[in-house]
Amino acid sequence: MNYRHAFHAGNFADCMKHALLVWLLRALTRKEAPFRVLDTHAGIGRYDLASDEAQRTGEWQSGIGRLTAITEGPLAEYLAVVRADGGYPGSPALAAAMLRPQDRLALVELHEADHASLRALFRRDARVAVHRRDAFEAVRALTPFPEKRGLVLMDPPFEQPGEYERLAAAIAEVSRRARGLVQAAWYPIKGRAPVRAFHTALAESGVRDIQAAELHLREPLDAARLNGCGLIVVNAPYGFEAAAPPILQALRDALSWEAGAGWALTRIADE
């Protein structure tokens, strides 16, 4: 509950998560039927990269700061949404920018001050509901969706022990309650062992159609560093397996030149 994303907004992990999120949201708009997005760790929704918090870490400079000049290729749509925002959009602002009038967005944030900022940001948008509650409790309370289609985004801070286990359980819970929903769940890559155990737990959970997209800045040899990140995608819309590799390659080319940098798209469970 003490985690504040303002210190990390716009870093390489945000760029990876958000570039893939934009693709997933665009895919949902292919059908006219309405959809809903549930963001379980919403933060404040939009960030000022000139703020004291962002300037103190400077993480955005090796993330979105390296991408701003790109106007073509696999990252073009994501970066166009970022430029149109006027600040640095977190996942709530990205999702809101891509919603149509018939779509809905549910945002969950437990931190009191961040929840207040989030409510203020979306107070005039009738499509958006903001909740102050535990993220994993919200997964049970707010699914299934009335619209019967949509996306659940889970992005825990991974500051406490057991986050991988809680995330795997939440993915399984959503699948039980609303099997057809798209799920996108972010995770850090520090060492290999926790990620391997996480993937194994998902493979054994009974959830179907699971893929893991990963971006590696370097070999994960120092478990004290954030060496990469991944996004679990359940029920990916048609075309994801073809679209994700160019996005990941473009991010790798722009964000890292270290030995061992790369990306992977792995199927954990068949459809």
PDB file of C-alpha atoms in Angstrom:
ATOM      1  CA  MET A   1       0.000   0.000   0.000  1.00  0.00           C
ATOM      2  CA  ASN A   2       3.017   2.307   0.322  1.00  0.00           C
ATOM      3  CA  TYR A   3       4.067   1.845  -3.301  1.00  0.00           C
ATOM      4  CA  ARG A   4       3.955   5.072  -5.360  1.00  0.00           C
ATOM      5  CA  HIS A   5       4.226   4.566  -9.092  1.00  0.00           C
ATOM      6  CA  ALA A   6       5.110   8.246  -9.683  1.00  0.00           C
ATOM      7  CA  PHE A   7       8.751   7.331  -8.992  1.00  0.00           C
ATOM      8  CA  HIS A   8       8.735   4.743 -11.803  1.00  0.00           C
ATOM      9  CA  ALA A   9       6.297   6.134 -14.380  1.00  0.00           C
ATOM     10  CA  GLY A  10       7.533   5.923 -17.940  1.00  0.00           C
ATOM     11  CA  ASN A  11      10.307   3.449 -17.229  1.00  0.00           C
ATOM     12  CA  PHE A  12      11.071   0.542 -19.563  1.00  0.00           C
ATOM     13  CA  ALA A  13       8.585  -1.727 -17.778  1.00  0.00           C
ATOM     14  CA  ASP A  14       5.783   0.802 -18.240  1.00  0.00           C
ATOM     15  CA  CYS A  15       6.620   1.131 -21.931  1.00  0.00           C
ATOM     16  CA  MET A  16       6.511  -2.628 -22.471  1.00  0.00           C
ATOM     17  CA  LYS A  17       3.256  -3.079 -20.546  1.00  0.00           C
ATOM     18  CA  HIS A  18       1.562  -0.107 -22.163  1.00  0.00           C
ATOM     19  CA  ALA A  19       2.612  -0.851 -25.736  1.00  0.00           C
ATOM     20  CA  LEU A  20       1.058  -4.317 -25.484  1.00  0.00           C
ATOM     21  CA  LEU A  21      -1.982  -2.965 -23.616  1.00  0.00           C
ATOM     22  CA  VAL A  22      -2.716  -0.495 -26.418  1.00  0.00           C
ATOM     23  CA  TRP A  23      -2.633  -3.351 -28.936  1.00  0.00           C
ATOM     24  CA  LEU A  24      -5.000  -5.463 -26.807  1.00  0.00           C
ATOM     25  CA  LEU A  25      -7.441  -2.584 -26.363  1.00  0.00           C
ATOM     26  CA  ARG A  26      -7.424  -1.788 -30.063  1.00  0.00           C
ATOM     27  CA  ALA A  27      -8.182  -5.448 -30.783  1.00  0.00           C
ATOM     28  CA  LEU A  28     -11.238  -5.272 -28.506  1.00  0.00           C
ATOM     29  CA  THR A  29     -12.615  -2.364 -30.534  1.00  0.00           C
ATOM     30  CA  ARG A  30     -12.795  -4.526 -33.681  1.00  0.00           C
ATOM     31  CA  LYS A  31     -16.288  -5.577 -32.614  1.00  0.00           C
ATOM     32  CA  GLU A  32     -19.062  -3.042 -32.126  1.00  0.00           C
ATOM     33  CA  ALA A  33     -20.312  -4.741 -28.945  1.00  0.00           C
ATOM     34  CA  PRO A  34     -19.345  -2.886 -25.742  1.00  0.00           C
ATOM     35  CA  PHE A  35     -16.559  -4.070 -23.483  1.00  0.00           C
ATOM     36  CA  ARG A  36     -15.288  -3.249 -20.006  1.00  0.00           C
ATOM     37  CA  VAL A  37     -11.742  -2.849 -18.659  1.00  0.00           C
ATOM     38  CA  LEU A  38     -10.857  -3.541 -15.013  1.00  0.00           C
ATOM     39  CA  ASP A  39      -7.514  -2.081 -13.878  1.00  0.00           C
ATOM     40  CA  THR A  40      -6.762  -3.521 -10.443  1.00  0.00           C
ATOM     41  CA  HIS A  41      -3.672  -1.425  -9.555  1.00  0.00           C
ATOM     42  CA  ALA A  42      -4.557   1.872 -11.172  1.00  0.00           C
ATOM     43  CA  GLY A  43      -2.268   4.405  -9.450  1.00  0.00           C
ATOM     44  CA  ILE A  44      -3.099   8.063 -10.140  1.00  0.00           C
ATOM     45  CA  GLY A  45      -3.833   7.540 -13.837  1.00  0.00           C
ATOM     46  CA  ARG A  46      -1.561  10.215 -15.331  1.00  0.00           C
ATOM     47  CA  TYR A  47       1.966  11.289 -14.383  1.00  0.00           C
ATOM     48  CA  ASP A  48       4.076  14.425 -14.644  1.00  0.00           C
ATOM     49  CA  LEU A  49       7.592  13.418 -15.651  1.00  0.00           C
ATOM     50  CA  ALA A  50       8.845  16.806 -14.463  1.00  0.00           C
ATOM     51  CA  SER A  51       7.624  16.082 -10.912  1.00  0.00           C
ATOM     52  CA  ASP A  52      10.010  15.696  -7.983  1.00  0.00           C
ATOM     53  CA  GLU A  53       9.248  11.968  -7.810  1.00  0.00           C
ATOM     54  CA  ALA A  54       9.989  11.290 -11.478  1.00  0.00           C
ATOM     55  CA  GLN A  55      13.067  13.493 -11.480  1.00  0.00           C
ATOM     56  CA  ARG A  56      14.417  11.857  -8.319  1.00  0.00           C
ATOM     57  CA  THR A  57      14.763   8.451  -9.980  1.00  0.00           C
ATOM     58  CA  GLY A  58      15.032   9.540 -13.610  1.00  0.00           C
ATOM     59  CA  GLU A  59      13.796   6.106 -14.708  1.00  0.00           C
ATOM     60  CA  TRP A  60      11.667   7.576 -17.486  1.00  0.00           C
ATOM     61  CA  GLN A  61      14.773   8.841 -19.275  1.00  0.00           C
ATOM     62  CA  SER A  62      15.812   5.278 -20.153  1.00  0.00           C
ATOM     63  CA  GLY A  63      12.201   4.367 -20.950  1.00  0.00           C
ATOM     64  CA  ILE A  64       9.732   6.693 -22.648  1.00  0.00           C
ATOM     65  CA  GLY A  65      12.519   9.262 -23.026  1.00  0.00           C
ATOM     66  CA  ARG A  66      14.152   7.030 -25.631  1.00  0.00           C
ATOM     67  CA  LEU A  67      10.933   6.480 -27.592  1.00  0.00           C
ATOM     68  CA  THR A  68       9.411   9.919 -28.060  1.00  0.00           C
ATOM     69  CA  ALA A  69      10.842  10.532 -31.542  1.00  0.00           C
ATOM     70  CA  ILE A  70       9.363   7.307 -32.983  1.00  0.00           C
ATOM     71  CA  THR A  71       6.418   7.915 -35.318  1.00  0.00           C
ATOM     72  CA  GLU A  72       6.370   4.750 -37.444  1.00  0.00           C
ATOM     73  CA  GLY A  73       6.514   1.003 -36.912  1.00  0.00           C
ATOM     74  CA  PRO A  74       5.115  -1.301 -34.221  1.00  0.00           C
ATOM     75  CA  LEU A  75       5.251   1.315 -31.445  1.00  0.00           C
ATOM     76  CA  ALA A  76       3.604   4.113 -33.427  1.00  0.00           C
ATOM     77  CA  GLU A  77       0.047   3.764 -32.095  1.00  0.00           C
ATOM     78  CA  TYR A  78       1.140   3.477 -28.461  1.00  0.00           C
ATOM     79  CA  LEU A  79       3.346   6.556 -28.775  1.00  0.00           C
ATOM     80  CA  ALA A  80       0.631   8.513 -30.584  1.00  0.00           C
ATOM     81  CA  VAL A  81      -1.678   7.919 -27.604  1.00  0.00           C
ATOM     82  CA  VAL A  82       1.093   9.044 -25.234  1.00  0.00           C
ATOM     83  CA  ARG A  83       1.737  12.238 -27.200  1.00  0.00           C
ATOM     84  CA  ALA A  84      -1.966  13.059 -27.382  1.00  0.00           C
ATOM     85  CA  ASP A  85      -2.291  12.783 -23.587  1.00  0.00           C
ATOM     86  CA  GLY A  86      -0.133  15.778 -22.733  1.00  0.00           C
ATOM     87  CA  GLY A  87       1.467  14.069 -19.728  1.00  0.00           C
ATOM     88  CA  TYR A  88       2.604  10.503 -19.282  1.00  0.00           C
ATOM     89  CA  PRO A  89      -0.551   8.347 -19.296  1.00  0.00           C
ATOM     90  CA  GLY A  90      -0.690   5.421 -16.938  1.00  0.00           C
ATOM     91  CA  SER A  91      -2.855   2.466 -17.887  1.00  0.00           C
ATOM     92  CA  PRO A  92      -6.092   4.220 -16.751  1.00  0.00           C
ATOM     93  CA  ALA A  93      -5.499   7.207 -19.042  1.00  0.00           C
ATOM     94  CA  LEU A  94      -4.431   4.943 -21.904  1.00  0.00           C
ATOM     95  CA  ALA A  95      -7.557   2.825 -21.539  1.00  0.00           C
ATOM     96  CA  ALA A  96      -9.840   5.865 -21.240  1.00  0.00           C
ATOM     97  CA  ALA A  97      -8.328   7.332 -24.407  1.00  0.00           C
ATOM     98  CA  MET A  98      -9.255   4.189 -26.338  1.00  0.00           C
ATOM     99  CA  LEU A  99     -12.756   3.624 -24.951  1.00  0.00           C
ATOM    100  CA  ARG A 100     -15.759   4.246 -27.170  1.00  0.00           C
ATOM    101  CA  PRO A 101     -18.997   5.759 -25.800  1.00  0.00           C
ATOM    102  CA  GLN A 102     -20.469   2.290 -25.172  1.00  0.00           C
ATOM    103  CA  ASP A 103     -17.431   0.951 -23.275  1.00  0.00           C
ATOM    104  CA  ARG A 104     -16.705   1.153 -19.548  1.00  0.00           C
ATOM    105  CA  LEU A 105     -13.621   1.338 -17.310  1.00  0.00           C
ATOM    106  CA  ALA A 106     -13.377   0.253 -13.647  1.00  0.00           C
ATOM    107  CA  LEU A 107     -10.319   1.508 -11.754  1.00  0.00           C
ATOM    108  CA  VAL A 108      -9.161   0.134  -8.408  1.00  0.00           C
ATOM    109  CA  GLU A 109      -6.621   1.871  -6.164  1.00  0.00           C
ATOM    110  CA  LEU A 110      -6.145   1.239  -2.435  1.00  0.00           C
ATOM    111  CA  HIS A 111      -3.684   4.020  -1.557  1.00  0.00           C
ATOM    112  CA  GLU A 112      -5.776   6.860  -0.090  1.00  0.00           C
ATOM    113  CA  ALA A 113      -4.001   9.820  -1.717  1.00  0.00           C
ATOM    114  CA  ASP A 114      -3.617   8.085  -5.076  1.00  0.00           C
ATOM    115  CA  HIS A 115      -7.276   7.069  -5.027  1.00  0.00           C
ATOM    116  CA  ALA A 116      -8.246  10.715  -4.458  1.00  0.00           C
ATOM    117  CA  SER A 117      -6.087  11.819  -7.401  1.00  0.00           C
ATOM    118  CA  LEU A 118      -7.604   9.129  -9.587  1.00  0.00           C
ATOM    119  CA  ARG A 119     -11.163  10.169  -8.708  1.00  0.00           C
ATOM    120  CA  ALA A 120     -10.351  13.786  -9.486  1.00  0.00           C
ATOM    121  CA  LEU A 121      -8.857  12.877 -12.857  1.00  0.00           C
ATOM    122  CA  PHE A 122     -11.962  11.015 -14.046  1.00  0.00           C
ATOM    123  CA  ARG A 123     -14.688  12.903 -12.186  1.00  0.00           C
ATOM    124  CA  ARG A 124     -16.259  14.146 -15.432  1.00  0.00           C
ATOM    125  CA  ASP A 125     -16.056  10.869 -17.380  1.00  0.00           C
ATOM    126  CA  ALA A 126     -19.279   8.919 -16.947  1.00  0.00           C
ATOM    127  CA  ARG A 127     -17.700   5.838 -18.521  1.00  0.00           C
ATOM    128  CA  VAL A 128     -15.244   5.468 -15.634  1.00  0.00           C
ATOM    129  CA  ALA A 129     -15.883   4.139 -12.098  1.00  0.00           C
ATOM    130  CA  VAL A 130     -13.171   4.505  -9.432  1.00  0.00           C
ATOM    131  CA  HIS A 131     -13.029   2.131  -6.449  1.00  0.00           C
ATOM    132  CA  ARG A 132     -10.947   2.190  -3.267  1.00  0.00           C
ATOM    133  CA  ARG A 133     -10.507  -1.460  -2.362  1.00  0.00           C
ATOM    134  CA  ASP A 134      -7.975  -4.276  -2.353  1.00  0.00           C
ATOM    135  CA  ALA A 135      -7.013  -5.302  -5.879  1.00  0.00           C
ATOM    136  CA  PHE A 136      -7.473  -9.026  -5.447  1.00  0.00           C
ATOM    137  CA  GLU A 137     -10.770  -8.579  -3.606  1.00  0.00           C
ATOM    138  CA  ALA A 138     -11.896  -6.439  -6.530  1.00  0.00           C
ATOM    139  CA  VAL A 139     -11.191  -9.289  -8.931  1.00  0.00           C
ATOM    140  CA  ARG A 140     -13.868 -11.320  -7.144  1.00  0.00           C
ATOM    141  CA  ALA A 141     -16.279  -8.438  -6.629  1.00  0.00           C
ATOM    142  CA  LEU A 142     -16.180  -6.866 -10.086  1.00  0.00           C
ATOM    143  CA  THR A 143     -16.181  -9.921 -12.346  1.00  0.00           C
ATOM    144  CA  PRO A 144     -17.894 -11.159 -14.421  1.00  0.00           C
ATOM    145  CA  PHE A 145     -18.687  -8.039 -16.451  1.00  0.00           C
ATOM    146  CA  PRO A 146     -22.232  -7.080 -17.492  1.00  0.00           C
ATOM    147  CA  GLU A 147     -20.879  -6.620 -21.025  1.00  0.00           C
ATOM    148  CA  LYS A 148     -19.632 -10.250 -21.125  1.00  0.00           C
ATOM    149  CA  ARG A 149     -16.397  -9.158 -22.841  1.00  0.00           C
ATOM    150  CA  GLY A 150     -13.390  -7.081 -21.913  1.00  0.00           C
ATOM    151  CA  LEU A 151      -9.990  -7.065 -20.247  1.00  0.00           C
ATOM    152  CA  VAL A 152      -8.650  -7.406 -16.699  1.00  0.00           C
ATOM    153  CA  LEU A 153      -5.277  -5.714 -16.140  1.00  0.00           C
ATOM    154  CA  MET A 154      -3.319  -6.696 -13.023  1.00  0.00           C
ATOM    155  CA  ASP A 155      -0.098  -4.865 -12.202  1.00  0.00           C
ATOM    156  CA  PRO A 156       1.003  -5.533  -8.597  1.00  0.00           C
ATOM    157  CA  PRO A 157       3.990  -3.596  -7.197  1.00  0.00           C
ATOM    158  CA  PHE A 158       5.768  -6.817  -6.114  1.00  0.00           C
ATOM    159  CA  GLU A 159       6.950  -5.227  -2.879  1.00  0.00           C
ATOM    160  CA  GLN A 160       5.719  -8.015  -0.589  1.00  0.00           C
ATOM    161  CA  PRO A 161       6.457 -11.749  -0.447  1.00  0.00           C
ATOM    162  CA  GLY A 162       3.917 -13.968  -2.154  1.00  0.00           C
ATOM    163  CA  GLU A 163       2.994 -11.593  -4.990  1.00  0.00           C
ATOM    164  CA  TYR A 164       3.612 -14.232  -7.686  1.00  0.00           C
ATOM    165  CA  GLU A 165       1.375 -16.674  -5.847  1.00  0.00           C
ATOM    166  CA  ARG A 166      -1.385 -14.085  -5.352  1.00  0.00           C
ATOM    167  CA  LEU A 167      -1.188 -13.084  -9.004  1.00  0.00           C
ATOM    168  CA  ALA A 168      -1.419 -16.698 -10.196  1.00  0.00           C
ATOM    169  CA  ALA A 169      -4.427 -17.238  -7.927  1.00  0.00           C
ATOM    170  CA  ALA A 170      -6.111 -14.082  -9.229  1.00  0.00           C
ATOM    171  CA  ILE A 171      -5.621 -15.145 -12.848  1.00  0.00           C
ATOM    172  CA  ALA A 172      -7.221 -18.498 -12.048  1.00  0.00           C
ATOM    173  CA  GLU A 173     -10.062 -16.751 -10.189  1.00  0.00           C
ATOM    174  CA  VAL A 174     -10.887 -14.515 -13.155  1.00  0.00           C
ATOM    175  CA  SER A 175     -10.787 -17.529 -15.472  1.00  0.00           C
ATOM    176  CA  ARG A 176     -13.257 -19.401 -13.236  1.00  0.00           C
ATOM    177  CA  ARG A 177     -15.616 -16.443 -12.940  1.00  0.00           C
ATOM    178  CA  ALA A 178     -15.426 -15.154 -16.528  1.00  0.00           C
ATOM    179  CA  ARG A 179     -13.549 -17.585 -18.723  1.00  0.00           C
ATOM    180  CA  GLY A 180     -13.729 -15.536 -21.914  1.00  0.00           C
ATOM    181  CA  LEU A 181     -12.201 -12.309 -20.587  1.00  0.00           C
ATOM    182  CA  VAL A 182      -8.795 -11.208 -21.820  1.00  0.00           C
ATOM    183  CA  GLN A 183      -6.315 -10.962 -18.942  1.00  0.00           C
ATOM    184  CA  ALA A 184      -3.033  -9.068 -18.885  1.00  0.00           C
ATOM    185  CA  ALA A 185      -0.835  -9.477 -15.787  1.00  0.00           C
ATOM    186  CA  TRP A 186       2.534  -7.758 -15.380  1.00  0.00           C
ATOM    187  CA  TYR A 187       5.449  -9.277 -13.473  1.00  0.00           C
ATOM    188  CA  PRO A 188       9.101  -8.336 -12.849  1.00  0.00           C
ATOM    189  CA  ILE A 189      12.091 -10.383 -13.953  1.00  0.00           C
ATOM    190  CA  LYS A 190      14.927 -10.210 -11.447  1.00  0.00           C
ATOM    191  CA  GLY A 191      16.127 -13.816 -11.106  1.00  0.00           C
ATOM    192  CA  ARG A 192      15.071 -16.834 -13.148  1.00  0.00           C
ATOM    193  CA  ALA A 193      13.740 -19.093 -10.370  1.00  0.00           C
ATOM    194  CA  PRO A 194      10.689 -17.055  -9.248  1.00  0.00           C
ATOM    195  CA  VAL A 195       9.551 -16.532 -12.845  1.00  0.00           C
ATOM    196  CA  ARG A 196       9.995 -20.221 -13.654  1.00  0.00           C
ATOM    197  CA  ALA A 197       7.902 -21.172 -10.602  1.00  0.00           C
ATOM    198  CA  PHE A 198       5.240 -18.616 -11.568  1.00  0.00           C
ATOM    199  CA  HIS A 199       4.951 -20.009 -15.089  1.00  0.00           C
ATOM    200  CA  THR A 200       4.751 -23.551 -13.719  1.00  0.00           C
ATOM    201  CA  ALA A 201       1.954 -22.571 -11.339  1.00  0.00           C
ATOM    202  CA  LEU A 202       0.008 -21.052 -14.225  1.00  0.00           C
ATOM    203  CA  ALA A 203       0.584 -24.117 -16.422  1.00  0.00           C
ATOM    204  CA  GLU A 204      -0.784 -26.321 -13.642  1.00  0.00           C
ATOM    205  CA  SER A 205      -3.730 -24.050 -12.766  1.00  0.00           C
ATOM    206  CA  GLY A 206      -6.073 -25.368 -15.430  1.00  0.00           C
ATOM    207  CA  VAL A 207      -6.370 -21.963 -17.082  1.00  0.00           C
ATOM    208  CA  ARG A 208      -6.267 -22.271 -20.859  1.00  0.00           C
ATOM    209  CA  ASP A 209      -4.714 -20.098 -23.574  1.00  0.00           C
ATOM    210  CA  ILE A 210      -1.888 -18.462 -21.630  1.00  0.00           C
ATOM    211  CA  GLN A 211       1.062 -16.664 -23.238  1.00  0.00           C
ATOM    212  CA  ALA A 212       3.988 -14.864 -21.629  1.00  0.00           C
ATOM    213  CA  ALA A 213       5.547 -11.874 -23.405  1.00  0.00           C
ATOM    214  CA  GLU A 214       8.895 -10.862 -21.919  1.00  0.00           C
ATOM    215  CA  LEU A 215      11.398  -8.053 -22.447  1.00  0.00           C
ATOM    216  CA  HIS A 216      14.922  -8.582 -21.101  1.00  0.00           C
ATOM    217  CA  LEU A 217      17.289  -5.647 -20.638  1.00  0.00           C
ATOM    218  CA  ARG A 218      20.119  -8.000 -19.674  1.00  0.00           C
ATOM    219  CA  GLU A 219      20.747 -11.525 -18.418  1.00  0.00           C
ATOM    220  CA  PRO A 220      18.974 -11.971 -15.052  1.00  0.00           C
ATOM    221  CA  LEU A 221      22.179 -12.667 -13.140  1.00  0.00           C
ATOM    222  CA  ASP A 222      21.768 -10.085 -10.360  1.00  0.00           C
ATOM    223  CA  ALA A 223      18.490 -10.733  -8.570  1.00  0.00           C
ATOM    224  CA  ALA A 224      18.737  -7.364  -6.802  1.00  0.00           C
ATOM    225  CA  ARG A 225      18.132  -5.566 -10.140  1.00  0.00           C
ATOM    226  CA  LEU A 226      15.064  -5.310 -12.354  1.00  0.00           C
ATOM    227  CA  ASN A 227      16.538  -7.092 -15.364  1.00  0.00           C
ATOM    228  CA  GLY A 228      13.352  -7.315 -17.393  1.00  0.00           C
ATOM    229  CA  CYS A 229       9.623  -7.753 -17.145  1.00  0.00           C
ATOM    230  CA  GLY A 230       6.830  -9.876 -18.501  1.00  0.00           C
ATOM    231  CA  LEU A 231       3.154  -9.702 -19.323  1.00  0.00           C
ATOM    232  CA  ILE A 232       0.976 -12.778 -18.977  1.00  0.00           C
ATOM    233  CA  VAL A 233      -1.832 -12.655 -21.540  1.00  0.00           C
ATOM    234  CA  VAL A 234      -4.807 -14.988 -21.234  1.00  0.00           C
ATOM    235  CA  ASN A 235      -7.258 -15.312 -24.129  1.00  0.00           C
ATOM    236  CA  ALA A 236      -5.240 -13.002 -26.360  1.00  0.00           C
ATOM    237  CA  PRO A 237      -7.297 -11.601 -29.254  1.00  0.00           C
ATOM    238  CA  TYR A 238      -6.627 -12.934 -32.732  1.00  0.00           C
ATOM    239  CA  GLY A 239      -3.366 -11.629 -34.142  1.00  0.00           C
ATOM    240  CA  PHE A 240      -1.501 -11.196 -30.857  1.00  0.00           C
ATOM    241  CA  GLU A 241       1.092 -13.866 -31.622  1.00  0.00           C
ATOM    242  CA  ALA A 242       1.982 -12.061 -34.847  1.00  0.00           C
ATOM    243  CA  ALA A 243       1.828  -8.518 -33.432  1.00  0.00           C
ATOM    244  CA  ALA A 244       3.691  -8.966 -30.125  1.00  0.00           C
ATOM    245  CA  PRO A 245       7.143  -9.964 -31.505  1.00  0.00           C
ATOM    246  CA  PRO A 246       7.644  -6.770 -33.582  1.00  0.00           C
ATOM    247  CA  ILE A 247       6.533  -4.653 -30.607  1.00  0.00           C
ATOM    248  CA  LEU A 248       8.959  -6.443 -28.282  1.00  0.00           C
ATOM    249  CA  GLN A 249      11.799  -6.258 -30.806  1.00  0.00           C
ATOM    250  CA  ALA A 250      11.265  -2.524 -31.299  1.00  0.00           C
ATOM    251  CA  LEU A 251      11.365  -1.999 -27.531  1.00  0.00           C
ATOM    252  CA  ARG A 252      14.522  -4.076 -27.205  1.00  0.00           C
ATOM    253  CA  ASP A 253      16.220  -2.117 -30.000  1.00  0.00           C
ATOM    254  CA  ALA A 254      15.313   1.249 -28.483  1.00  0.00           C
ATOM    255  CA  LEU A 255      15.728   0.554 -24.777  1.00  0.00           C
ATOM    256  CA  SER A 256      18.709  -1.751 -24.276  1.00  0.00           C
ATOM    257  CA  TRP A 257      22.097  -2.441 -25.767  1.00  0.00           C
ATOM    258  CA  GLU A 258      23.406  -4.591 -22.910  1.00  0.00           C
ATOM    259  CA  ALA A 259      24.658  -8.132 -23.371  1.00  0.00           C
ATOM    260  CA  GLY A 260      21.837 -10.626 -22.977  1.00  0.00           C
ATOM    261  CA  ALA A 261      19.097  -8.176 -23.953  1.00  0.00           C
ATOM    262  CA  GLY A 262      16.223  -9.700 -25.878  1.00  0.00           C
ATOM    263  CA  TRP A 263      12.600 -10.737 -25.782  1.00  0.00           C
ATOM    264  CA  ALA A 264      10.487 -13.870 -25.729  1.00  0.00           C
ATOM    265  CA  LEU A 265       6.904 -14.870 -26.447  1.00  0.00           C
ATOM    266  CA  THR A 266       6.144 -18.223 -24.855  1.00  0.00           C
ATOM    267  CA  ARG A 267       2.953 -20.264 -24.782  1.00  0.00           C
ATOM    268  CA  ILE A 268       2.379 -21.567 -21.253  1.00  0.00           C
ATOM    269  CA  ALA A 269      -0.995 -23.244 -21.839  1.00  0.00           C
ATOM    270  CA  ASP A 270      -2.747 -24.205 -25.056  1.00  0.00           C
ATOM    271  CA  GLU A 271      -6.141 -22.875 -26.077  1.00  0.00           C
TER     272      GLU A 271
END
